mmCIF file of C-alpha atoms and ligand atoms in Angstrom:
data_model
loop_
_atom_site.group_PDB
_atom_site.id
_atom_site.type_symbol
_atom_site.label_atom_id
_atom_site.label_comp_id
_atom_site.label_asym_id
_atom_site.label_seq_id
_atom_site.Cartn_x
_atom_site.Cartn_y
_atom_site.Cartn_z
ATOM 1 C CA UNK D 1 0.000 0.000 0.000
ATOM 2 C CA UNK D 2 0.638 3.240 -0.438
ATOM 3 C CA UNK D 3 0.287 6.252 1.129
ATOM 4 C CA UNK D 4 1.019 10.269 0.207
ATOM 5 C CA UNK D 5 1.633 12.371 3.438
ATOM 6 C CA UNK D 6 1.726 15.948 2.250
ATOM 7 C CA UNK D 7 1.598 19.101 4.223
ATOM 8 C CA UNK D 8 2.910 22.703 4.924
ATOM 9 C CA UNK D 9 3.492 24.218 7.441
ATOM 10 C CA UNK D 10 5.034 27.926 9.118
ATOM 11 C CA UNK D 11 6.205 26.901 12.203
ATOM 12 C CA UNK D 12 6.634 23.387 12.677
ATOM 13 C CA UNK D 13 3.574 22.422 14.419
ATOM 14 C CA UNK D 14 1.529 20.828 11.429
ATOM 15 C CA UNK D 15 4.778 19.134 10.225
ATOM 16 C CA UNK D 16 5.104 17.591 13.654
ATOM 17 C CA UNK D 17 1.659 15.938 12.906
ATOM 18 C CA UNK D 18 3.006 14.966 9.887
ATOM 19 C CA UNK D 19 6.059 13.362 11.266
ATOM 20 C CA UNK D 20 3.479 11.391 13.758
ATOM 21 C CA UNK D 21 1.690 10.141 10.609
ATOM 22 C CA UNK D 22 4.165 9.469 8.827
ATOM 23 C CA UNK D 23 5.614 6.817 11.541
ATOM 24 C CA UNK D 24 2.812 5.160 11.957
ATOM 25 C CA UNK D 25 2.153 4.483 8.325
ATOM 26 C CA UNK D 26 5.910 3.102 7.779
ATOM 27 C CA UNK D 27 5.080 1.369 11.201
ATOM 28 C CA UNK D 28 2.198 -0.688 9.673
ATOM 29 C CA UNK D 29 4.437 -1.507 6.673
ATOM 30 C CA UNK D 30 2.865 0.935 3.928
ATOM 31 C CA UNK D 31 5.150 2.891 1.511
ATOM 32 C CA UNK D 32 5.079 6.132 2.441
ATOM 33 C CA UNK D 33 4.907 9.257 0.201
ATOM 34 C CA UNK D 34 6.232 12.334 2.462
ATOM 35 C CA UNK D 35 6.360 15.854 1.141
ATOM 36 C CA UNK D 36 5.575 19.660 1.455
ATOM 37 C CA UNK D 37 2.887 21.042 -0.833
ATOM 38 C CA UNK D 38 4.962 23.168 -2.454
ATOM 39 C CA UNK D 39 7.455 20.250 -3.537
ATOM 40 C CA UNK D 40 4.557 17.612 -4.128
ATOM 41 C CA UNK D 41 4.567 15.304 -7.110
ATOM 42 C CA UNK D 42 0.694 15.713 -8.197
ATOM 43 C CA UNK D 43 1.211 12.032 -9.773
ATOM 44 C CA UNK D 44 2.770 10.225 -7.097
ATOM 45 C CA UNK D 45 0.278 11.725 -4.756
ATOM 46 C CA UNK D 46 -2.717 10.331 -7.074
ATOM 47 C CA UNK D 47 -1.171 7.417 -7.655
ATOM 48 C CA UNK D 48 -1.866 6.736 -3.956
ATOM 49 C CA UNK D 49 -3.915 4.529 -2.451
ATOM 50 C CA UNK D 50 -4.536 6.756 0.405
ATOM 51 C CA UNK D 51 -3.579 10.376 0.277
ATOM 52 C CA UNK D 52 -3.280 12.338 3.887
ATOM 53 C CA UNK D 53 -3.325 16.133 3.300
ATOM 54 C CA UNK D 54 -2.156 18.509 6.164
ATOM 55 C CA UNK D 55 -2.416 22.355 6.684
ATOM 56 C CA UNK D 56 -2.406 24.806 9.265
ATOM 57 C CA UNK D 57 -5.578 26.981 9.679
ATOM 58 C CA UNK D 58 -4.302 30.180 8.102
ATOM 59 C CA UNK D 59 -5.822 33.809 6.932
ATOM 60 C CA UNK D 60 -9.152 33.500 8.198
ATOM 61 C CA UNK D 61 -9.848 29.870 8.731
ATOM 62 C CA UNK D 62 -8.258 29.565 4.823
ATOM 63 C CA UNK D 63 -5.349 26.372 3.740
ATOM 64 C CA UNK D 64 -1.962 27.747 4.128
ATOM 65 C CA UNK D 65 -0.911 28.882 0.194
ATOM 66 C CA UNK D 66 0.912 26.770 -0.729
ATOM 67 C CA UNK D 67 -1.455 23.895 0.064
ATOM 68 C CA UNK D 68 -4.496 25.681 -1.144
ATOM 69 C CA UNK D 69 -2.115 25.656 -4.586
ATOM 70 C CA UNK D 70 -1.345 21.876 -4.363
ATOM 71 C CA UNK D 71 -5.190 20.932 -3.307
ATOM 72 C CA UNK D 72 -6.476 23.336 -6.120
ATOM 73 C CA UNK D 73 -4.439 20.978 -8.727
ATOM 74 C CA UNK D 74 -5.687 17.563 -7.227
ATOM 75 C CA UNK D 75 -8.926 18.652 -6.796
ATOM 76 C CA UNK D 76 -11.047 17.984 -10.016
ATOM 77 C CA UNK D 77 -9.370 13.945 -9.745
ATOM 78 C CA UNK D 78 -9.939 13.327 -6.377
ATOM 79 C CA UNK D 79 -12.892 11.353 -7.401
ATOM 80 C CA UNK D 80 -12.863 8.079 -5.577
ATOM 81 C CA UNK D 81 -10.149 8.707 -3.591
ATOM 82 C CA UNK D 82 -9.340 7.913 -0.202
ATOM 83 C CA UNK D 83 -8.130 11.412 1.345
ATOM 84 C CA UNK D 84 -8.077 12.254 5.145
ATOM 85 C CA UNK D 85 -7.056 15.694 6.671
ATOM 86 C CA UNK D 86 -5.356 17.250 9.555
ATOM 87 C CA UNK D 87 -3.344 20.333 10.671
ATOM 88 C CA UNK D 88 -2.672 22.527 13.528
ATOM 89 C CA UNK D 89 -4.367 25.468 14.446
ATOM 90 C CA UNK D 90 -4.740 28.662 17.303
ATOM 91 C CA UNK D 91 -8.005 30.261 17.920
ATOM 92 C CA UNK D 92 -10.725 29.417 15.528
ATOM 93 C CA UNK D 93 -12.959 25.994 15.802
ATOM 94 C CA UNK D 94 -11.680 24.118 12.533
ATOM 95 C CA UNK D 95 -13.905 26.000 10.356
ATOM 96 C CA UNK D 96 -10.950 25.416 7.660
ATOM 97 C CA UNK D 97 -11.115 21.760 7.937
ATOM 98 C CA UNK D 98 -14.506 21.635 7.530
ATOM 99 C CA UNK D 99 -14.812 23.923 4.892
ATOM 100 C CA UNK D 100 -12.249 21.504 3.256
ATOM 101 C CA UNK D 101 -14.039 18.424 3.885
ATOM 102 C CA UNK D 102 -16.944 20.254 1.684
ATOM 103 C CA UNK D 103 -14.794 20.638 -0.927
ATOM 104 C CA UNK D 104 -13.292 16.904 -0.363
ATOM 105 C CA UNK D 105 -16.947 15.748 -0.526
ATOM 106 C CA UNK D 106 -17.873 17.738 -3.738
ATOM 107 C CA UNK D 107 -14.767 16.318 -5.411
ATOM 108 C CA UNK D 108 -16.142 12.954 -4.583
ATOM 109 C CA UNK D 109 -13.503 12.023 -2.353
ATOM 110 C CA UNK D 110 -13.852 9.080 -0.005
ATOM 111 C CA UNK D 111 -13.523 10.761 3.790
ATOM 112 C CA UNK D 112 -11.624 7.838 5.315
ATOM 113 C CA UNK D 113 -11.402 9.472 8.579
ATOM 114 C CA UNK D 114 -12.665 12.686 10.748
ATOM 115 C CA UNK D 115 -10.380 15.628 10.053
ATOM 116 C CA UNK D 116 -7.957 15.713 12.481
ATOM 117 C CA UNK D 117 -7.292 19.211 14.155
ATOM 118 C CA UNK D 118 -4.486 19.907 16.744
ATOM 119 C CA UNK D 119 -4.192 23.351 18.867
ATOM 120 C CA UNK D 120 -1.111 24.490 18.439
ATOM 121 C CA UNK D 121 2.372 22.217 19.417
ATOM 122 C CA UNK D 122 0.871 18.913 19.378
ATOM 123 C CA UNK D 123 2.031 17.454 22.746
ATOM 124 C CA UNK D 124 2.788 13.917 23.775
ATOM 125 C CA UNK D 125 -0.719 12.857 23.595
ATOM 126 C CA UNK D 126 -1.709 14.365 20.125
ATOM 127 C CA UNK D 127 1.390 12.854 18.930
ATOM 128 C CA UNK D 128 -0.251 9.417 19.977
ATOM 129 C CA UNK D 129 -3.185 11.020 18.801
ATOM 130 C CA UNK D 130 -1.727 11.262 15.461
ATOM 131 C CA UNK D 131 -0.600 8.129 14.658
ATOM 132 C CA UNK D 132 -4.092 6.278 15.697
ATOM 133 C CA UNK D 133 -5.609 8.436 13.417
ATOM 134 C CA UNK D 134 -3.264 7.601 10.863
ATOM 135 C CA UNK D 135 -3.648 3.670 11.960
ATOM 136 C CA UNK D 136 -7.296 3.963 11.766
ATOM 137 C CA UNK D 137 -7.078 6.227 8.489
ATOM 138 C CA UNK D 138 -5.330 3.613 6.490
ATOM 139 C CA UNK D 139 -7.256 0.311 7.290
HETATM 140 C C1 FMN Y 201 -1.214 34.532 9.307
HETATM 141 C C2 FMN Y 201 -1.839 33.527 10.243
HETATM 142 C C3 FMN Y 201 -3.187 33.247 10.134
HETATM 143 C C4 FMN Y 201 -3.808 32.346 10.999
HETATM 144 N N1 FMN Y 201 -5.150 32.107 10.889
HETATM 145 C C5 FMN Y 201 -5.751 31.250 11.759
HETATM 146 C C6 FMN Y 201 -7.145 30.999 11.685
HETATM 147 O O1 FMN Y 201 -7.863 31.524 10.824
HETATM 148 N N2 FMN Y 201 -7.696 30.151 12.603
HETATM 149 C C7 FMN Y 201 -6.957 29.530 13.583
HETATM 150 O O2 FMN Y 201 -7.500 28.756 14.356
HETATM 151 N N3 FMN Y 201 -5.609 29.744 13.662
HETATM 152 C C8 FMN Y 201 -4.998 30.578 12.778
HETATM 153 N N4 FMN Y 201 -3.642 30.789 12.857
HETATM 154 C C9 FMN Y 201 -2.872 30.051 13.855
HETATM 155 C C10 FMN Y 201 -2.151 28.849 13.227
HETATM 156 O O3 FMN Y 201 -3.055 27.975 12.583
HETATM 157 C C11 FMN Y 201 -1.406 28.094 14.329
HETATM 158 O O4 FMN Y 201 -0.376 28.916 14.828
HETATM 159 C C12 FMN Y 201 -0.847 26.773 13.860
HETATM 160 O O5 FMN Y 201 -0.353 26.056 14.986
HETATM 161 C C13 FMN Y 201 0.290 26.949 12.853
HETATM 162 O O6 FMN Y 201 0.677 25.660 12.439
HETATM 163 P P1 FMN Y 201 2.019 25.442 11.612
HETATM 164 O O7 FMN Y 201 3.180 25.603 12.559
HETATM 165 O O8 FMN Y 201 1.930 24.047 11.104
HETATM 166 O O9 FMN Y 201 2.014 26.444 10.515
HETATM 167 C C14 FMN Y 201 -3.029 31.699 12.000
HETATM 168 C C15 FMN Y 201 -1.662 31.992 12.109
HETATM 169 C C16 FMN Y 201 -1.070 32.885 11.253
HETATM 170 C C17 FMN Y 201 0.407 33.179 11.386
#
C-alpha cells in the first residue's frame, strides 16, 4: 500500500503531525509518500492509495498557500479517492477543515477518517493522537 503524506506548514507544528503520521504508516508496513505542498509530485500523490493532506488553519480559517495551490491541482481527480485531513491550528474551531471536507466531498472524495485538528504544538498525547488516526485512516 501506499500512502502520500503531504503538508505545509510555518512553524513546525503541522509538520510535527506529519512526522506522527508518517511513523505510523511506515510502522504498519505501507510505503510512504512524504512531502511539502509546495514540492509535491501531483502524480505520485494520485497514484496513492490513500492520500493524507495537512495544513495549518491560516488567513481567516483559509489552507496555508501553498497547500491551497497543491489541493487546487488535485482537486477535479480526487474522485474516488481515499483522502483524510489534519493540521494545527490557534483560535478558531476548525472551520478550515470543515470547509475543506466540503470541498473533499464535492470532489467525490472518499472521507476515510474525521479531520484531524491539533491546537497548536501537538504534545505527547496528540502525537499518539496522530498516529491512531493515521492507523485507523489507512485500514
Ligand atoms: C497569518 C496567520 C493566520 C492564521 N489564521 C488562523 C485561523 O484563521 N484560525 C486559527 O485557528 N488559527 C490561525 N492561525 C494560527 C495557526 O493555525 C497556528 O499557529 C498553527 O499552529 C500553525 O501551524 P504550523 O506551525 O503548522 O504552521 C493563524 C496563524 C497565522 C500566522
Amino acid at each position: 500500500m501506499k500512502v502520500a503524506v503531504i503538508y505545509a506548514s510555518t512553524t513546525g507544528n503541522t509538520e510535527a503531525m506529519a512526522n506522527a503520521i508518517s511513523d505510523a504508516v511506515k510502522a504498519a508496513g505501507a510505503e510512504v509518500i512524504f512531502s511539502t505542498a509546495d514540492s509535491a509530485n501531483k502524480d505520485d500523490v494520485l497514484s496513492s492509495d490513500v492520500i493524507l493532506l495537512g495544513s495549518p488553519a491560516m488567513g481567516d480559517e483559509v489552507l496555508e498557500d501553498s497547500v491551497e495551490e497543491f489541493y487546487s491541482g488535485i482537486e477535479g481527480s480526487l474522485n474516488g479517492k481515499k483522502v483524510g485531513i489534519f493540521g494545527s491550528y490557534d483560535w478558531g474551531d476548525g472551520q478550515w477543515l470543515r470547509d475543506w471536507t466540503d470541498r473533499l466531498n464535492n470532489a467525490g472524495a472518499v472521507s476515510i477518517a474525521e479531520p484531524l485538528m491539533v491546537h497548536l504544538t501537538p504534545e505527547e498525547a496528540d502525537v499518539e493522537q496522530c498516529k491512531a488516526w493515521a492507523a485507523s485512516a489507512i485500514k
